[in-house]
Amino acid sequence: MAMALRAASRVLLRAGSRLGRREAVDGARRFANKRVLVETEGAAGATRIAVMKFRNPPVNSLSLDFLTEFVISLEKLENDKSIRGVILTSDSLKRGNQTKVAATEKTEEKRATRDHGGRLQERPGIFSAGLDLLEMYGRNPAHYAEYWKAVQELWLRLYLSSLTLMSAINGASPAGGCLLAITCDYRIMADNPKYTIGLNESLLGIVAPFWLKDNYVNTIGHRAAERALQLGTLFPPAEALKVGVVDEVVPEDQVHSKTLSVMAKWLAIPDHSRQLTKTMMRKATADNLIKQREADIQNFASFISRDSIQKSLHMYLEKLKHKKG
Ligand SMILES: CC/C=C\CC/C=C/CC(=O)SCCNC(=O)CCNC(=O)[C@H](O)C(C)(C)COP(=O)(O)OP(=O)(O)OC[C@H]1O[C@@H](n2cnc3c(N)ncnc32)[C@H](O)[C@@H]1OP(=O)(O)O
């Protein structure tokens, strides 16, 4: 397993040096690929935490490039012994008083809607819209296989990370967005009823992979997962809290500060005992995928290539396109 992960990461690192660019360096306190910005907090020499901000406009979908850059960034943090905790969040993709980055005027325009008076209205924020539908639609089986391998890699890296991972969910978080969140050790969600979270695959005519289902069952329990997976339920914050998809719901402007304060509590626990406990809780679930990775890739490639599945995805994409009206 360790060898396989190292080999995969060498491939990703090579790809990353082609794709990525070191955008800003302030000591080791800030680095960025095109789609992931990493900022570290805390004094040099002391324990620091990192904030990984997704910025893949318009909706932070998990494209192949995004997955590659994400894994490279995570590996850098895993290798930095001063970093003990990482917060996953979305760079702001919406207008308002939050930072605007990596968005062209056109993208900004797209992120807003017009009211009846023709004025631009803010659209809800997005944590991540999940897997990139365009990586799963209209491509060939070799592409689907490559994509799925990268999805598996992301999940394994996050699920087995020795770091304390927390998600600060500041927007909609369907399917793969929910995957990012539920791999974390703790989840805090903004109290905005426009934001929903859950595994909605069945609504797209597809099925969550068994390992993501296992992760969901481990998070919310078997009965709740069975119901939510069949119905493709996207939970608004209060319901997500009730069912256990998230651990806390706080006012939107407090998501970051609250996550920092919860992180401080987790970092008060000795690393070795916390890490061993995490491994004890998660290893069997991860091993279940590790022992059948190749079969899972082939299964995905042949499932997603089916005409009926491609048709469902086409219809879903059309629905997304036309909802704007
Ligand atoms: C054996 C296993 C087999 C299969 C397992 C496969 C597992 C899949 C897991 C997944 O993650 S599937 C993806 C599920 N994601 C979704 O259902 C989310 C769909 N998107 C939305 O609901 C909304 O876009 C939003 C709530 C995230 C944001 O809404 P809004 O702000 O109104 O933006 P738009 O809907 O107008 O979207 C803007 C733009 O982005 C495109 N887009 C949206 N989501 C995706 C996506 N996941 N992948 C690729 N592209 C996406 C959307 O079509 C728009 O494109 P335009 O060109 O029309 O501007």
mmCIF file of C-alpha atoms and ligand atoms in Angstrom:
data_model
loop_
_atom_site.group_PDB
_atom_site.id
_atom_site.type_symbol
_atom_site.label_atom_id
_atom_site.label_comp_id
_atom_site.label_asym_id
_atom_site.label_seq_id
_atom_site.Cartn_x
_atom_site.Cartn_y
_atom_site.Cartn_z
ATOM 1 C CA MET A 1 0.000 0.000 0.000
ATOM 2 C CA ALA A 2 2.717 2.473 1.024
ATOM 3 C CA MET A 3 4.712 1.612 -2.104
ATOM 4 C CA ALA A 4 1.667 1.980 -4.331
ATOM 5 C CA LEU A 5 0.836 5.369 -2.808
ATOM 6 C CA ARG A 6 4.450 6.538 -3.209
ATOM 7 C CA ALA A 7 4.537 5.439 -6.862
ATOM 8 C CA ALA A 8 1.213 7.139 -7.545
ATOM 9 C CA SER A 9 2.394 10.291 -5.869
ATOM 10 C CA ARG A 10 5.591 10.365 -7.962
ATOM 11 C CA VAL A 11 3.386 10.290 -11.075
ATOM 12 C CA LEU A 12 1.171 13.011 -9.634
ATOM 13 C CA LEU A 13 4.158 15.134 -8.649
ATOM 14 C CA ARG A 14 5.566 14.919 -12.160
ATOM 15 C CA ALA A 15 2.171 15.881 -13.574
ATOM 16 C CA GLY A 16 1.905 18.618 -10.973
ATOM 17 C CA SER A 17 5.182 20.248 -11.847
ATOM 18 C CA ARG A 18 3.849 20.545 -15.366
ATOM 19 C CA LEU A 19 0.426 21.746 -14.309
ATOM 20 C CA GLY A 20 1.129 23.670 -11.178
ATOM 21 C CA ARG A 21 2.887 26.899 -10.547
ATOM 22 C CA ARG A 22 4.288 28.261 -7.363
ATOM 23 C CA GLU A 23 2.255 31.383 -7.123
ATOM 24 C CA ALA A 24 3.237 33.081 -3.932
ATOM 25 C CA VAL A 25 5.780 32.146 -1.342
ATOM 26 C CA ASP A 26 6.053 33.793 2.046
ATOM 27 C CA GLY A 27 8.589 31.549 3.745
ATOM 28 C CA ALA A 28 6.666 28.281 3.661
ATOM 29 C CA ARG A 29 3.448 30.045 4.564
ATOM 30 C CA ARG A 30 1.573 30.152 1.312
ATOM 31 C CA PHE A 31 1.689 28.110 -1.844
ATOM 32 C CA ALA A 32 -0.692 27.553 -4.664
ATOM 33 C CA ASN A 33 -1.386 25.517 -7.706
ATOM 34 C CA LYS A 34 -3.845 26.929 -10.146
ATOM 35 C CA ARG A 35 -6.847 25.395 -8.415
ATOM 36 C CA VAL A 36 -5.819 24.945 -4.784
ATOM 37 C CA LEU A 37 -4.495 27.677 -2.527
ATOM 38 C CA VAL A 38 -2.764 26.657 0.702
ATOM 39 C CA GLU A 39 -2.192 29.103 3.533
ATOM 40 C CA THR A 40 -0.559 28.165 6.793
ATOM 41 C CA GLU A 41 -1.250 29.764 10.146
ATOM 42 C CA GLY A 42 0.992 29.780 13.226
ATOM 43 C CA ALA A 43 4.510 30.866 14.039
ATOM 44 C CA ALA A 44 7.516 29.287 12.351
ATOM 45 C CA GLY A 45 8.951 26.489 14.487
ATOM 46 C CA ALA A 46 5.636 25.995 16.290
ATOM 47 C CA THR A 47 2.740 23.728 15.365
ATOM 48 C CA ARG A 48 0.974 25.195 12.394
ATOM 49 C CA ILE A 49 -2.233 24.460 10.650
ATOM 50 C CA ALA A 50 -2.940 24.820 6.959
ATOM 51 C CA VAL A 51 -6.049 25.976 5.159
ATOM 52 C CA MET A 52 -6.592 24.401 1.760
ATOM 53 C CA LYS A 53 -8.883 26.571 -0.330
ATOM 54 C CA PHE A 54 -10.524 25.205 -3.448
ATOM 55 C CA ARG A 55 -10.724 27.623 -6.326
ATOM 56 C CA ASN A 56 -11.854 25.831 -9.421
ATOM 57 C CA PRO A 57 -14.540 28.120 -10.867
ATOM 58 C CA PRO A 58 -17.344 28.074 -11.537
ATOM 59 C CA VAL A 59 -18.377 25.349 -9.057
ATOM 60 C CA ASN A 60 -15.221 23.705 -7.632
ATOM 61 C CA SER A 61 -15.960 20.490 -9.457
ATOM 62 C CA LEU A 62 -13.404 17.729 -8.933
ATOM 63 C CA SER A 63 -11.844 17.726 -12.380
ATOM 64 C CA LEU A 64 -8.807 15.575 -13.093
ATOM 65 C CA ASP A 65 -6.549 18.636 -12.877
ATOM 66 C CA PHE A 66 -8.123 19.669 -9.585
ATOM 67 C CA LEU A 67 -7.688 16.169 -8.123
ATOM 68 C CA THR A 68 -4.043 16.131 -9.185
ATOM 69 C CA GLU A 69 -3.309 19.502 -7.659
ATOM 70 C CA PHE A 70 -5.229 18.657 -4.505
ATOM 71 C CA VAL A 71 -3.252 15.466 -3.872
ATOM 72 C CA ILE A 72 0.053 17.233 -4.533
ATOM 73 C CA SER A 73 -0.847 19.962 -2.035
ATOM 74 C CA LEU A 74 -1.959 17.438 0.560
ATOM 75 C CA GLU A 75 1.239 15.452 0.161
ATOM 76 C CA LYS A 76 3.333 18.597 0.667
ATOM 77 C CA LEU A 77 1.474 19.212 3.903
ATOM 78 C CA GLU A 78 1.831 15.597 5.038
ATOM 79 C CA ASN A 79 5.588 15.912 4.498
ATOM 80 C CA ASP A 80 5.858 19.153 6.475
ATOM 81 C CA LYS A 81 6.399 18.031 10.060
ATOM 82 C CA SER A 82 5.355 21.399 11.489
ATOM 83 C CA ILE A 83 1.833 21.008 10.079
ATOM 84 C CA ARG A 84 -0.550 18.935 12.221
ATOM 85 C CA GLY A 85 -3.969 20.076 11.077
ATOM 86 C CA VAL A 86 -5.571 21.000 7.771
ATOM 87 C CA ILE A 87 -8.846 22.777 7.061
ATOM 88 C CA LEU A 88 -10.583 22.160 3.750
ATOM 89 C CA THR A 89 -12.740 24.993 2.512
ATOM 90 C CA SER A 90 -13.831 26.794 -0.615
ATOM 91 C CA ASP A 91 -12.217 29.984 -1.688
ATOM 92 C CA SER A 92 -15.078 32.364 -2.102
ATOM 93 C CA LEU A 93 -16.801 31.784 -5.412
ATOM 94 C CA LYS A 94 -19.437 34.372 -4.732
ATOM 95 C CA ARG A 95 -19.767 38.100 -4.607
ATOM 96 C CA GLY A 96 -20.039 39.969 -1.354
ATOM 97 C CA ASN A 97 -17.722 40.875 1.437
ATOM 98 C CA GLN A 98 -15.537 37.774 1.039
ATOM 99 C CA THR A 99 -12.332 37.618 -0.973
ATOM 100 C CA LYS A 100 -12.634 37.280 -4.710
ATOM 101 C CA VAL A 101 -9.912 35.276 -6.372
ATOM 102 C CA ALA A 102 -9.335 33.488 -9.604
ATOM 103 C CA ALA A 103 -12.568 34.635 -11.095
ATOM 104 C CA THR A 104 -12.804 36.490 -14.323
ATOM 105 C CA GLU A 105 -15.491 39.115 -14.747
ATOM 106 C CA LYS A 106 -17.339 36.586 -16.880
ATOM 107 C CA THR A 107 -17.206 33.958 -14.156
ATOM 108 C CA GLU A 108 -18.322 36.497 -11.603
ATOM 109 C CA GLU A 109 -21.254 37.353 -13.823
ATOM 110 C CA LYS A 110 -22.056 33.641 -14.067
ATOM 111 C CA ARG A 111 -21.994 33.338 -10.288
ATOM 112 C CA ALA A 112 -24.820 35.831 -10.015
ATOM 113 C CA THR A 113 -28.402 35.840 -11.154
ATOM 114 C CA ARG A 114 -30.574 38.783 -12.077
ATOM 115 C CA ASP A 115 -33.679 39.696 -10.140
ATOM 116 C CA HIS A 116 -36.854 40.990 -11.811
ATOM 117 C CA GLY A 117 -35.395 44.457 -11.926
ATOM 118 C CA GLY A 118 -32.342 43.131 -13.785
ATOM 119 C CA ARG A 119 -30.039 43.725 -10.803
ATOM 120 C CA LEU A 120 -27.331 41.178 -10.111
ATOM 121 C CA GLN A 121 -28.163 38.978 -7.123
ATOM 122 C CA GLU A 122 -25.669 36.921 -5.215
ATOM 123 C CA ARG A 123 -25.944 33.181 -5.786
ATOM 124 C CA PRO A 124 -25.248 30.746 -2.982
ATOM 125 C CA GLY A 125 -21.655 29.753 -2.265
ATOM 126 C CA ILE A 126 -20.285 26.414 -3.300
ATOM 127 C CA PHE A 127 -17.997 24.181 -1.271
ATOM 128 C CA SER A 128 -17.709 21.726 -4.172
ATOM 129 C CA ALA A 129 -20.184 20.531 -6.823
ATOM 130 C CA GLY A 130 -18.602 17.080 -6.608
ATOM 131 C CA LEU A 131 -17.082 14.994 -9.344
ATOM 132 C CA ASP A 132 -16.746 16.780 -12.631
ATOM 133 C CA LEU A 133 -19.588 15.523 -14.775
ATOM 134 C CA LEU A 134 -17.657 16.409 -17.915
ATOM 135 C CA GLU A 135 -14.961 13.892 -16.919
ATOM 136 C CA MET A 136 -17.639 11.199 -16.837
ATOM 137 C CA TYR A 137 -19.619 12.100 -19.923
ATOM 138 C CA GLY A 138 -18.775 11.665 -23.605
ATOM 139 C CA ARG A 139 -15.221 10.398 -23.018
ATOM 140 C CA ASN A 140 -13.638 7.002 -23.658
ATOM 141 C CA PRO A 141 -13.152 4.081 -21.227
ATOM 142 C CA ALA A 142 -9.408 4.829 -20.833
ATOM 143 C CA HIS A 143 -10.259 8.344 -19.677
ATOM 144 C CA TYR A 144 -12.892 7.059 -17.252
ATOM 145 C CA ALA A 145 -10.326 4.629 -15.822
ATOM 146 C CA GLU A 146 -7.713 7.368 -15.389
ATOM 147 C CA TYR A 147 -10.268 9.653 -13.790
ATOM 148 C CA TRP A 148 -11.554 7.032 -11.392
ATOM 149 C CA LYS A 149 -8.039 6.136 -10.283
ATOM 150 C CA ALA A 150 -7.519 9.781 -9.364
ATOM 151 C CA VAL A 151 -10.834 9.862 -7.475
ATOM 152 C CA GLN A 152 -9.870 6.755 -5.511
ATOM 153 C CA GLU A 153 -6.471 8.280 -4.782
ATOM 154 C CA LEU A 154 -7.999 11.438 -3.384
ATOM 155 C CA TRP A 155 -10.349 9.493 -1.162
ATOM 156 C CA LEU A 156 -7.642 7.157 0.157
ATOM 157 C CA ARG A 157 -5.264 10.027 0.863
ATOM 158 C CA LEU A 158 -7.878 11.974 2.746
ATOM 159 C CA TYR A 159 -9.463 9.068 4.557
ATOM 160 C CA LEU A 160 -6.107 7.730 5.776
ATOM 161 C CA SER A 161 -4.418 11.071 6.369
ATOM 162 C CA SER A 162 -2.380 11.225 9.552
ATOM 163 C CA LEU A 163 -3.198 14.933 9.800
ATOM 164 C CA THR A 164 -6.212 16.206 11.682
ATOM 165 C CA LEU A 165 -8.564 17.170 8.868
ATOM 166 C CA MET A 166 -11.531 19.474 9.244
ATOM 167 C CA SER A 167 -13.916 20.845 6.689
ATOM 168 C CA ALA A 168 -15.306 24.348 6.861
ATOM 169 C CA ILE A 169 -18.299 23.900 4.591
ATOM 170 C CA ASN A 170 -19.116 27.304 3.207
ATOM 171 C CA GLY A 171 -21.427 26.350 0.385
ATOM 172 C CA ALA A 172 -23.304 23.627 -1.456
ATOM 173 C CA SER A 173 -21.681 20.239 -1.078
ATOM 174 C CA PRO A 174 -23.349 17.545 -3.201
ATOM 175 C CA ALA A 175 -21.907 14.074 -3.904
ATOM 176 C CA GLY A 176 -18.112 14.409 -4.326
ATOM 177 C CA GLY A 177 -18.311 17.624 -2.292
ATOM 178 C CA CYS A 178 -19.837 15.593 0.523
ATOM 179 C CA LEU A 179 -17.096 12.987 -0.016
ATOM 180 C CA LEU A 180 -14.458 15.631 0.747
ATOM 181 C CA ALA A 181 -16.310 16.576 3.914
ATOM 182 C CA ILE A 182 -16.959 13.111 5.286
ATOM 183 C CA THR A 183 -13.341 12.025 4.967
ATOM 184 C CA CYS A 184 -12.523 14.727 7.510
ATOM 185 C CA ASP A 185 -12.295 14.189 11.257
ATOM 186 C CA TYR A 186 -14.725 17.051 11.913
ATOM 187 C CA ARG A 187 -17.169 19.085 9.822
ATOM 188 C CA ILE A 188 -18.514 22.570 10.441
ATOM 189 C CA MET A 189 -21.176 23.936 8.097
ATOM 190 C CA ALA A 190 -22.418 27.453 7.472
ATOM 191 C CA ASP A 191 -25.983 28.021 8.618
ATOM 192 C CA ASN A 192 -27.419 28.963 5.260
ATOM 193 C CA PRO A 193 -30.508 27.031 4.128
ATOM 194 C CA LYS A 194 -29.415 27.467 0.507
ATOM 195 C CA TYR A 195 -26.464 25.172 1.162
ATOM 196 C CA THR A 196 -27.116 21.457 1.070
ATOM 197 C CA ILE A 197 -24.906 18.440 1.583
ATOM 198 C CA GLY A 198 -25.301 14.739 0.872
ATOM 199 C CA LEU A 199 -24.740 11.942 -1.609
ATOM 200 C CA ASN A 200 -27.244 12.625 -4.384
ATOM 201 C CA GLU A 201 -25.852 10.166 -6.956
ATOM 202 C CA SER A 202 -29.141 8.297 -7.340
ATOM 203 C CA LEU A 203 -30.770 11.504 -8.636
ATOM 204 C CA LEU A 204 -28.281 11.495 -11.503
ATOM 205 C CA GLY A 205 -29.044 7.866 -12.363
ATOM 206 C CA ILE A 206 -25.681 6.727 -10.998
ATOM 207 C CA VAL A 207 -24.626 4.931 -7.834
ATOM 208 C CA ALA A 208 -22.148 5.927 -5.131
ATOM 209 C CA PRO A 209 -19.153 3.551 -5.092
ATOM 210 C CA PHE A 210 -19.106 0.973 -2.279
ATOM 211 C CA TRP A 211 -16.211 2.654 -0.455
ATOM 212 C CA LEU A 212 -17.973 6.010 -0.370
ATOM 213 C CA LYS A 213 -21.115 4.227 0.838
ATOM 214 C CA ASP A 214 -19.000 2.647 3.595
ATOM 215 C CA ASN A 215 -17.622 6.074 4.542
ATOM 216 C CA TYR A 216 -21.204 7.394 4.702
ATOM 217 C CA VAL A 217 -22.392 4.450 6.809
ATOM 218 C CA ASN A 218 -19.457 5.014 9.185
ATOM 219 C CA THR A 219 -20.492 8.662 9.477
ATOM 220 C CA ILE A 220 -24.285 8.561 9.825
ATOM 221 C CA GLY A 221 -25.106 4.908 10.501
ATOM 222 C CA HIS A 222 -26.550 2.173 8.330
ATOM 223 C CA ARG A 223 -30.254 3.000 8.342
ATOM 224 C CA ALA A 224 -29.813 6.727 7.744
ATOM 225 C CA ALA A 225 -27.299 6.028 4.965
ATOM 226 C CA GLU A 226 -29.546 3.450 3.332
ATOM 227 C CA ARG A 227 -32.416 5.916 3.171
ATOM 228 C CA ALA A 228 -30.329 8.948 2.170
ATOM 229 C CA LEU A 229 -28.450 7.044 -0.558
ATOM 230 C CA GLN A 230 -31.595 5.648 -2.162
ATOM 231 C CA LEU A 231 -33.351 9.000 -2.105
ATOM 232 C CA GLY A 232 -30.222 10.983 -3.010
ATOM 233 C CA THR A 233 -31.000 13.299 -0.115
ATOM 234 C CA LEU A 234 -29.314 16.686 -0.018
ATOM 235 C CA PHE A 235 -29.626 17.903 3.566
ATOM 236 C CA PRO A 236 -29.888 21.585 4.502
ATOM 237 C CA PRO A 237 -27.610 22.470 7.458
ATOM 238 C CA ALA A 238 -30.060 21.812 10.318
ATOM 239 C CA GLU A 239 -30.974 18.381 8.948
ATOM 240 C CA ALA A 240 -27.358 17.576 8.120
ATOM 241 C CA LEU A 241 -26.550 18.240 11.759
ATOM 242 C CA LYS A 242 -29.440 16.126 12.983
ATOM 243 C CA VAL A 243 -28.498 13.106 10.885
ATOM 244 C CA GLY A 244 -24.767 13.549 11.608
ATOM 245 C CA VAL A 245 -23.416 14.419 8.154
ATOM 246 C CA VAL A 246 -21.922 17.485 9.856
ATOM 247 C CA ASP A 247 -20.836 17.984 13.463
ATOM 248 C CA GLU A 248 -21.710 21.656 13.893
ATOM 249 C CA VAL A 249 -23.659 24.382 12.164
ATOM 250 C CA VAL A 250 -22.619 27.968 12.828
ATOM 251 C CA PRO A 251 -23.411 31.410 11.372
ATOM 252 C CA GLU A 252 -21.706 31.813 8.029
ATOM 253 C CA ASP A 253 -19.283 34.493 9.193
ATOM 254 C CA GLN A 254 -18.085 32.273 12.053
ATOM 255 C CA VAL A 255 -17.270 29.124 10.108
ATOM 256 C CA HIS A 256 -13.553 29.823 9.865
ATOM 257 C CA SER A 257 -13.014 31.034 13.433
ATOM 258 C CA LYS A 258 -15.057 28.177 14.857
ATOM 259 C CA THR A 259 -13.087 25.623 12.837
ATOM 260 C CA LEU A 260 -9.846 27.108 14.135
ATOM 261 C CA SER A 261 -11.009 26.852 17.731
ATOM 262 C CA VAL A 262 -12.175 23.241 17.347
ATOM 263 C CA MET A 263 -8.866 22.434 15.627
ATOM 264 C CA ALA A 264 -6.978 23.804 18.637
ATOM 265 C CA LYS A 265 -8.814 21.317 20.881
ATOM 266 C CA TRP A 266 -7.999 18.399 18.598
ATOM 267 C CA LEU A 267 -4.354 19.426 18.414
ATOM 268 C CA ALA A 268 -4.134 19.274 22.202
ATOM 269 C CA ILE A 269 -4.334 15.474 21.884
ATOM 270 C CA PRO A 270 -0.966 13.734 21.381
ATOM 271 C CA ASP A 271 -0.513 12.945 17.689
ATOM 272 C CA HIS A 272 0.558 9.341 18.106
ATOM 273 C CA SER A 273 -2.474 8.255 20.113
ATOM 274 C CA ARG A 274 -4.914 10.187 17.952
ATOM 275 C CA GLN A 275 -3.369 8.841 14.742
ATOM 276 C CA LEU A 276 -3.344 5.234 15.959
ATOM 277 C CA THR A 277 -6.966 5.580 16.986
ATOM 278 C CA LYS A 278 -7.892 7.029 13.602
ATOM 279 C CA THR A 279 -6.153 4.189 11.805
ATOM 280 C CA MET A 280 -7.869 1.645 14.044
ATOM 281 C CA MET A 281 -11.258 3.146 13.128
ATOM 282 C CA ARG A 282 -10.639 3.549 9.386
ATOM 283 C CA LYS A 283 -8.179 0.924 8.165
ATOM 284 C CA ALA A 284 -10.670 -1.846 7.425
ATOM 285 C CA THR A 285 -12.837 0.459 5.326
ATOM 286 C CA ALA A 286 -9.858 1.722 3.331
ATOM 287 C CA ASP A 287 -8.389 -1.776 2.923
ATOM 288 C CA ASN A 288 -11.647 -2.855 1.374
ATOM 289 C CA LEU A 289 -10.931 -0.553 -1.551
ATOM 290 C CA ILE A 290 -7.167 -1.051 -1.601
ATOM 291 C CA LYS A 291 -7.526 -4.786 -2.146
ATOM 292 C CA GLN A 292 -9.791 -4.287 -5.166
ATOM 293 C CA ARG A 293 -8.734 -0.978 -6.659
ATOM 294 C CA GLU A 294 -8.230 -2.250 -10.175
ATOM 295 C CA ALA A 295 -11.545 -4.123 -10.214
ATOM 296 C CA ASP A 296 -13.282 -0.985 -8.927
ATOM 297 C CA ILE A 297 -11.705 1.060 -11.753
ATOM 298 C CA GLN A 298 -12.828 -1.432 -14.384
ATOM 299 C CA ASN A 299 -16.286 -1.569 -12.852
ATOM 300 C CA PHE A 300 -16.586 2.213 -12.948
ATOM 301 C CA ALA A 301 -15.293 2.488 -16.523
ATOM 302 C CA SER A 302 -17.734 -0.081 -17.835
ATOM 303 C CA PHE A 303 -20.668 1.242 -15.747
ATOM 304 C CA ILE A 304 -20.207 4.853 -16.788
ATOM 305 C CA SER A 305 -19.681 3.871 -20.458
ATOM 306 C CA ARG A 306 -23.129 2.265 -20.673
ATOM 307 C CA ASP A 307 -25.486 4.013 -23.064
ATOM 308 C CA SER A 308 -28.202 4.205 -20.421
ATOM 309 C CA ILE A 309 -25.847 5.879 -17.912
ATOM 310 C CA GLN A 310 -24.486 8.299 -20.489
ATOM 311 C CA LYS A 311 -28.081 9.162 -21.366
ATOM 312 C CA SER A 312 -28.893 9.859 -17.700
ATOM 313 C CA LEU A 313 -25.839 12.102 -17.375
ATOM 314 C CA HIS A 314 -26.773 13.916 -20.570
ATOM 315 C CA MET A 315 -30.252 14.594 -19.209
ATOM 316 C CA TYR A 316 -28.848 15.793 -15.894
ATOM 317 C CA LEU A 317 -26.394 18.153 -17.607
ATOM 318 C CA GLU A 318 -29.205 19.522 -19.771
ATOM 319 C CA LYS A 319 -31.288 20.067 -16.652
ATOM 320 C CA LEU A 320 -28.443 22.030 -15.049
ATOM 321 C CA LYS A 321 -28.034 24.101 -18.183
ATOM 322 C CA HIS A 322 -31.700 24.936 -18.504
ATOM 323 C CA LYS A 323 -32.530 25.614 -14.879
ATOM 324 C CA LYS A 324 -31.219 29.160 -15.332
ATOM 325 C CA GLY A 325 -34.172 30.051 -17.560
HETATM 326 C C1 LIG B 1 -19.634 2.428 -9.584
HETATM 327 C C2 LIG B 1 -19.647 3.904 -9.284
HETATM 328 C C3 LIG B 1 -20.304 4.625 -10.374
HETATM 329 C C4 LIG B 1 -20.512 5.931 -10.398
HETATM 330 C C5 LIG B 1 -20.154 6.843 -9.301
HETATM 331 C C6 LIG B 1 -20.071 8.281 -9.759
HETATM 332 C C7 LIG B 1 -20.012 9.186 -8.577
HETATM 333 C C8 LIG B 1 -20.286 10.480 -8.700
HETATM 334 C C9 LIG B 1 -20.259 11.409 -7.592
HETATM 335 C C10 LIG B 1 -20.447 12.846 -8.024
HETATM 336 O O1 LIG B 1 -19.881 13.708 -7.411
HETATM 337 S S1 LIG B 1 -21.440 13.179 -9.365
HETATM 338 C C11 LIG B 1 -21.608 14.957 -9.390
HETATM 339 C C12 LIG B 1 -22.761 15.338 -8.552
HETATM 340 N N1 LIG B 1 -22.881 16.768 -8.491
HETATM 341 C C13 LIG B 1 -24.029 17.388 -8.611
HETATM 342 O O2 LIG B 1 -25.077 16.809 -8.769
HETATM 343 C C14 LIG B 1 -23.993 18.875 -8.560
HETATM 344 C C15 LIG B 1 -24.582 19.478 -9.774
HETATM 345 N N2 LIG B 1 -24.533 20.924 -9.688
HETATM 346 C C16 LIG B 1 -25.427 21.658 -9.001
HETATM 347 O O3 LIG B 1 -26.317 21.182 -8.360
HETATM 348 C C17 LIG B 1 -25.249 23.125 -9.088
HETATM 349 O O4 LIG B 1 -24.428 23.412 -10.179
HETATM 350 C C18 LIG B 1 -24.662 23.776 -7.819
HETATM 351 C C19 LIG B 1 -25.678 23.729 -6.680
HETATM 352 C C20 LIG B 1 -23.363 23.101 -7.392
HETATM 353 C C21 LIG B 1 -24.348 25.258 -8.151
HETATM 354 O O5 LIG B 1 -25.508 25.863 -8.642
HETATM 355 P P1 LIG B 1 -25.391 27.258 -9.373
HETATM 356 O O6 LIG B 1 -24.595 28.180 -8.570
HETATM 357 O O7 LIG B 1 -26.768 27.664 -9.743
HETATM 358 O O8 LIG B 1 -24.498 26.950 -10.691
HETATM 359 P P2 LIG B 1 -24.960 26.237 -12.039
HETATM 360 O O9 LIG B 1 -25.838 25.078 -11.750
HETATM 361 O O10 LIG B 1 -25.492 27.270 -12.965
HETATM 362 O O11 LIG B 1 -23.585 25.655 -12.578
HETATM 363 C C22 LIG B 1 -22.613 26.513 -13.180
HETATM 364 C C23 LIG B 1 -21.913 25.740 -14.269
HETATM 365 O O12 LIG B 1 -21.241 24.632 -13.673
HETATM 366 C C24 LIG B 1 -21.658 23.414 -14.285
HETATM 367 N N3 LIG B 1 -21.617 22.341 -13.271
HETATM 368 C C25 LIG B 1 -22.319 22.253 -12.151
HETATM 369 N N4 LIG B 1 -21.998 21.155 -11.460
HETATM 370 C C26 LIG B 1 -21.060 20.520 -12.191
HETATM 371 C C27 LIG B 1 -20.325 19.315 -12.017
HETATM 372 N N5 LIG B 1 -20.491 18.526 -10.939
HETATM 373 N N6 LIG B 1 -19.467 18.965 -12.964
HETATM 374 C C28 LIG B 1 -19.270 19.727 -14.058
HETATM 375 N N7 LIG B 1 -19.929 20.898 -14.288
HETATM 376 C C29 LIG B 1 -20.811 21.275 -13.360
HETATM 377 C C30 LIG B 1 -23.074 23.708 -14.753
HETATM 378 O O13 LIG B 1 -23.464 22.796 -15.749
HETATM 379 C C31 LIG B 1 -22.908 25.124 -15.255
HETATM 380 O O14 LIG B 1 -22.270 25.058 -16.515
HETATM 381 P P3 LIG B 1 -22.673 26.091 -17.664
HETATM 382 O O15 LIG B 1 -21.732 25.786 -18.783
HETATM 383 O O16 LIG B 1 -24.108 25.834 -18.021
HETATM 384 O O17 LIG B 1 -22.482 27.472 -17.077
#
